[in-house]
């Protein structure tokens, strides 16, 4: 009985492939009937069967014995109980056969019976390997894509497109290029049909398998997706990070190495264009990415020709450009200021169905902004708003910059407000653009407000921020304030760069403060910075302003040694300085040096030479240079003729001035405000005030507004004639038209009052100047002192002289000449304070190291003979201001015989030169760069 129980227990555990015997409980004993629920043995054995090595999933996968006796042959021995490791079959054979229990069969017996009655169907045969591969490849197959083999090696994409276009619209044609012969293909490729009928078109094309094409029998079949499957598998391996080693050919390894080297050179040596080009040429088969990087590199350098050449090479290799490559090419044209070619690229993009990106729109807006074409910039900005749902700070910065360049700060403020309403945070560059815009219009208050707002928004002021403030103060003439900003920047731990140093040097040069300009230059060298071309040009300007042109020429040679290429702006100050000094031969030598340096003379260079000659009143030489300019094939511009007109105006030759005015009209050049200023100057200098009025009427007809300089010319013209009423009428017109009088306007009006003898009005004008915040300068006081001298009131002149010194102004030679002449003229009849004033003025002149010329000394000596015939203290004091060769009696006697030169000398000293010439708008024009 015990043996039977062991056998039944073994069979029960075997039927479920349990790896270990079930626990011995009464529930698994035979002859126990549980009709409602399966036995616990069945449940346990099913759970444990999941850990069996064979892992059967159903009864169909189990091998069932035909009878109960045979079942014991397949019973695996239990592994955890040594009693079951003995062969149970031996026990079964030696024991009598068991009798069938009268109870209801168990679940195991039912399974055996069902297997015997209806054996499980045999598993289906595995599908062929080819069908599995086709089914898997079909998942990756692209609809409408066909493979074309046995192509001629020289065939092009357009020929293949024309042949297969008959079956449907083609989306793309791919020709596989050769590794070494990039101009030829490898003999196969793909055609991808597009549209809703792509699959039908591909099926029609497959029917042409075996057709002859250029002498070859084509192989045409549907794409099996192998290429996409391989890419997907490679992508999966890369994502999963499998350590499979991909063995590449030597050609691929060299190509990948040259690509990496090219990107490394771009990142580390962008300024070395030769290294960049050589590293690009070492790539045997550049891809679209490398071509795009090279176009972008040339674009940043502004080399539009090489950028276009690289672009066309890419297309010749069969690589179609994308929106990124087109954008890089457009950027190259925009940097080179050739917006017409940039727009032609845009039209080509649209023809090829490539949509413009937001970056493309930003580049075009920025390009027109740098050209000052605000209308085109606004038009493209509007198009960008229509095509793109959201804009960014870059395109807003470009359009804001465009408006700042045209001094339209109201529109710029509106754009900033619009950008903030769109939820776009303004970067620090926007603040810098706004500061630069307010600097351009001279609005110091708003510029400082933007600077304070920059710090409130959490930005740390950079060297650009401080540079904007320095530029503001330098442009408004507050160089000391700019120097304070420089010190503030140093305290903040921010070092100067070349631009900030150049600003300071330029500011001191404008003030003719050469010592501080060179001190800043020494700071540049001390900080270890290498001067650039701009800084060298400023130093050359400083030496030319000092009159040391030889040192300026040596700076040019130093530039060459430092591998800096001189520009036309390098040579213009030197040419202008030599011409102004009358050394025409040296000016022409600098011209030759300029040509040898590879810098071709331009119209601006000739203008600098002509300006220097005009300033020395050498009009014949200036006209000769103009003729040489025409022979060289360089066409004069408006500034050239205006400079010639200004020269003839200075010498009072109105006819020549009108002659060159007519040449400007005949050659179709633009008549601007500077041309009319030169013509008005000629008319007023010669006293032709009616002609001057006719010129102003023509200006009004051409809608050219009269500025402060024009009014200064007219007021000075009436002042020469002593017509104070016309001058007062012009002052009233200025106020009505909103033109603010400056120091030269008031000085000219004071001169008109003095000429007319209306000293009360002149005094009232000085008081009005101080009331409106215009501080009188030395020339204003000189004019007023001269007026008091004309009125024979030396005591008033002496009082005005003391007032000038109290205001902090230093008297110059003209003031002393005028005041001393006035005092000497009244010394014979005036009181003792005039004698004391003469002594005091003489002492100041000696302390200042001032001496008068021989003509003035002769005039003063005549006045002295009327006061002290035999000499005295006054004569001894006054002779200390005479020239060193005064003791020559021959010169004294010769001058004494001249009786008509003395009074005229005093008047000519003040009347020959117009009061407005010291601040000429013409001299400050860009084309006449030496005075910039």
XYZ file of N, CA and C in Angstrom, residues 7 13 27 178 190 244 247 252 336 375 386 435 451 454 520 526 604 768 778 872 877:
63
model
N 4.011 5.666 -5.762
C 3.898 5.707 -7.232
C 2.903 6.757 -7.648
N 3.022 14.271 -9.424
C 3.982 15.382 -9.578
C 4.551 15.432 -10.969
N -4.586 15.953 1.190
C -5.411 16.358 0.043
C -4.942 15.712 -1.238
N 30.098 58.440 -56.181
C 31.285 57.656 -55.918
C 32.142 58.279 -54.834
N 17.786 56.145 -56.308
C 16.400 55.990 -55.887
C 15.594 57.161 -56.426
N 29.106 47.640 -29.763
C 29.514 47.006 -31.011
C 30.520 47.896 -31.730
N 33.505 48.621 -37.871
C 34.744 48.663 -38.630
C 34.502 49.449 -39.915
N 36.842 56.206 -45.084
C 35.883 56.826 -44.183
C 36.573 57.403 -42.945
N 28.333 92.243 -46.633
C 29.018 93.002 -47.681
C 28.200 94.185 -48.185
N 12.757 102.177 -44.733
C 11.513 101.727 -45.369
C 11.573 100.230 -45.677
N 3.866 88.698 -40.236
C 2.745 88.008 -40.871
C 3.015 86.522 -41.050
N 20.814 103.189 -26.043
C 21.778 104.180 -25.564
C 22.522 104.823 -26.730
N 20.653 103.532 -19.021
C 21.771 102.910 -18.304
C 21.349 102.501 -16.888
N 19.075 99.511 -17.067
C 19.849 98.299 -17.334
C 20.299 97.650 -16.026
N 46.875 108.227 -23.165
C 45.958 107.089 -23.344
C 46.614 106.018 -24.213
N 50.685 99.674 -22.161
C 50.935 99.146 -20.816
C 50.002 97.980 -20.497
N 37.655 110.441 -51.769
C 37.864 111.050 -50.457
C 39.322 111.454 -50.261
N 21.490 138.351 -22.684
C 20.546 137.319 -23.168
C 21.252 135.977 -23.351
N 35.954 133.596 -26.076
C 36.975 134.628 -26.237
C 36.657 135.532 -27.418
N 59.929 156.748 -21.631
C 59.626 156.707 -20.219
C 59.264 155.295 -19.783
N 57.924 149.596 -20.751
C 57.049 148.446 -20.498
C 56.466 147.897 -21.797
